[in-house]
Amino acid sequence: PPTAPETPAAPLPTGARIITMEEVEKHDTEEDVWIVVSGKVYDVTKYLELHPGGVDSITMNAGQDTTEDFEAIHSKKAWK
């Protein structure tokens, strides 16, 4: 049976790039913390000391997709 042609992906916004989970996983120390939330990568290193939940609540998820935990704990205000 015929298949539908693939729809091309939307172009990335200016300055954006594709970051693999393999790359994210390398950023898992207190000096260099990246997390993924809803498909977006965040460098949260500078935010560690400001986080109301403390440093450990972020570093325990460093280098990982933390969408589920983030959504369970944070209000919609934190999503901004």
mmCIF file of C-alpha atoms in Angstrom:
data_model
loop_
_atom_site.group_PDB
_atom_site.id
_atom_site.type_symbol
_atom_site.label_atom_id
_atom_site.label_comp_id
_atom_site.label_asym_id
_atom_site.label_seq_id
_atom_site.Cartn_x
_atom_site.Cartn_y
_atom_site.Cartn_z
ATOM 1 C CA PRO A 1 0.000 0.000 0.000
ATOM 2 C CA PRO A 2 1.165 3.544 -0.692
ATOM 3 C CA THR A 3 2.471 5.577 2.223
ATOM 4 C CA ALA A 4 2.131 9.271 2.835
ATOM 5 C CA PRO A 5 5.238 11.305 2.152
ATOM 6 C CA GLU A 6 7.111 12.422 5.226
ATOM 7 C CA THR A 7 6.421 15.983 6.286
ATOM 8 C CA PRO A 8 9.662 17.908 6.568
ATOM 9 C CA ALA A 9 10.548 19.074 10.064
ATOM 10 C CA ALA A 10 10.068 22.730 10.836
ATOM 11 C CA PRO A 11 13.279 24.724 10.662
ATOM 12 C CA LEU A 12 15.047 25.344 13.960
ATOM 13 C CA PRO A 13 14.786 28.835 15.411
ATOM 14 C CA THR A 14 17.819 31.033 14.839
ATOM 15 C CA GLY A 15 20.619 30.006 17.178
ATOM 16 C CA ALA A 16 18.963 26.709 18.123
ATOM 17 C CA ARG A 17 20.586 23.325 17.597
ATOM 18 C CA ILE A 18 19.746 19.667 18.070
ATOM 19 C CA ILE A 19 21.238 18.277 21.293
ATOM 20 C CA THR A 20 21.304 14.517 21.762
ATOM 21 C CA MET A 21 20.616 12.766 25.054
ATOM 22 C CA GLU A 22 24.161 11.410 24.786
ATOM 23 C CA GLU A 23 25.417 14.994 25.018
ATOM 24 C CA VAL A 24 23.005 15.903 27.833
ATOM 25 C CA GLU A 25 24.192 12.905 29.872
ATOM 26 C CA LYS A 26 27.722 14.367 29.936
ATOM 27 C CA HIS A 27 26.479 17.377 31.926
ATOM 28 C CA ASP A 28 25.777 15.643 35.220
ATOM 29 C CA THR A 29 27.997 17.340 37.787
ATOM 30 C CA GLU A 30 27.274 20.185 40.192
ATOM 31 C CA GLU A 31 29.639 22.360 38.144
ATOM 32 C CA ASP A 32 27.816 21.630 34.862
ATOM 33 C CA VAL A 33 24.139 20.644 35.111
ATOM 34 C CA TRP A 34 21.856 20.158 32.128
ATOM 35 C CA ILE A 35 18.329 18.770 32.293
ATOM 36 C CA VAL A 36 15.645 18.059 29.709
ATOM 37 C CA VAL A 37 12.053 19.186 30.291
ATOM 38 C CA SER A 38 9.423 18.570 27.605
ATOM 39 C CA GLY A 39 12.004 18.037 24.894
ATOM 40 C CA LYS A 40 13.975 21.213 25.667
ATOM 41 C CA VAL A 41 17.485 21.215 27.137
ATOM 42 C CA TYR A 42 18.279 23.598 29.970
ATOM 43 C CA ASP A 43 21.665 24.467 31.460
ATOM 44 C CA VAL A 44 20.581 25.024 35.071
ATOM 45 C CA THR A 45 24.069 25.343 36.559
ATOM 46 C CA LYS A 46 23.694 29.032 37.470
ATOM 47 C CA TYR A 47 20.264 28.396 39.005
ATOM 48 C CA LEU A 48 21.361 25.741 41.521
ATOM 49 C CA GLU A 49 21.930 28.069 44.475
ATOM 50 C CA LEU A 50 18.683 29.960 43.770
ATOM 51 C CA HIS A 51 16.447 26.888 43.548
ATOM 52 C CA PRO A 52 13.924 26.822 46.437
ATOM 53 C CA GLY A 53 14.101 23.020 46.579
ATOM 54 C CA GLY A 54 17.870 23.073 47.055
ATOM 55 C CA VAL A 55 20.812 21.996 44.957
ATOM 56 C CA ASP A 56 20.247 18.256 45.451
ATOM 57 C CA SER A 57 16.741 18.363 43.998
ATOM 58 C CA ILE A 58 18.250 19.391 40.668
ATOM 59 C CA THR A 59 21.586 17.570 40.701
ATOM 60 C CA MET A 60 19.889 14.234 41.353
ATOM 61 C CA ASN A 61 18.372 14.597 37.861
ATOM 62 C CA ALA A 62 21.426 16.091 36.156
ATOM 63 C CA GLY A 63 22.002 14.835 32.644
ATOM 64 C CA GLN A 64 18.525 13.314 32.405
ATOM 65 C CA ASP A 65 15.045 13.910 31.044
ATOM 66 C CA THR A 66 13.271 15.143 34.152
ATOM 67 C CA THR A 67 9.947 16.102 32.570
ATOM 68 C CA GLU A 68 7.844 13.790 34.722
ATOM 69 C CA ASP A 69 9.395 14.969 38.000
ATOM 70 C CA PHE A 70 9.295 18.619 36.942
ATOM 71 C CA GLU A 71 5.610 18.461 36.003
ATOM 72 C CA ALA A 72 4.704 16.655 39.233
ATOM 73 C CA ILE A 73 6.383 19.213 41.490
ATOM 74 C CA HIS A 74 6.230 22.616 39.790
ATOM 75 C CA SER A 75 3.317 24.973 39.292
ATOM 76 C CA LYS A 76 2.605 26.494 35.900
ATOM 77 C CA LYS A 77 4.459 29.612 37.104
ATOM 78 C CA ALA A 78 7.713 27.625 37.133
ATOM 79 C CA TRP A 79 7.211 26.790 33.458
ATOM 80 C CA LYS A 80 7.853 30.414 32.437
#
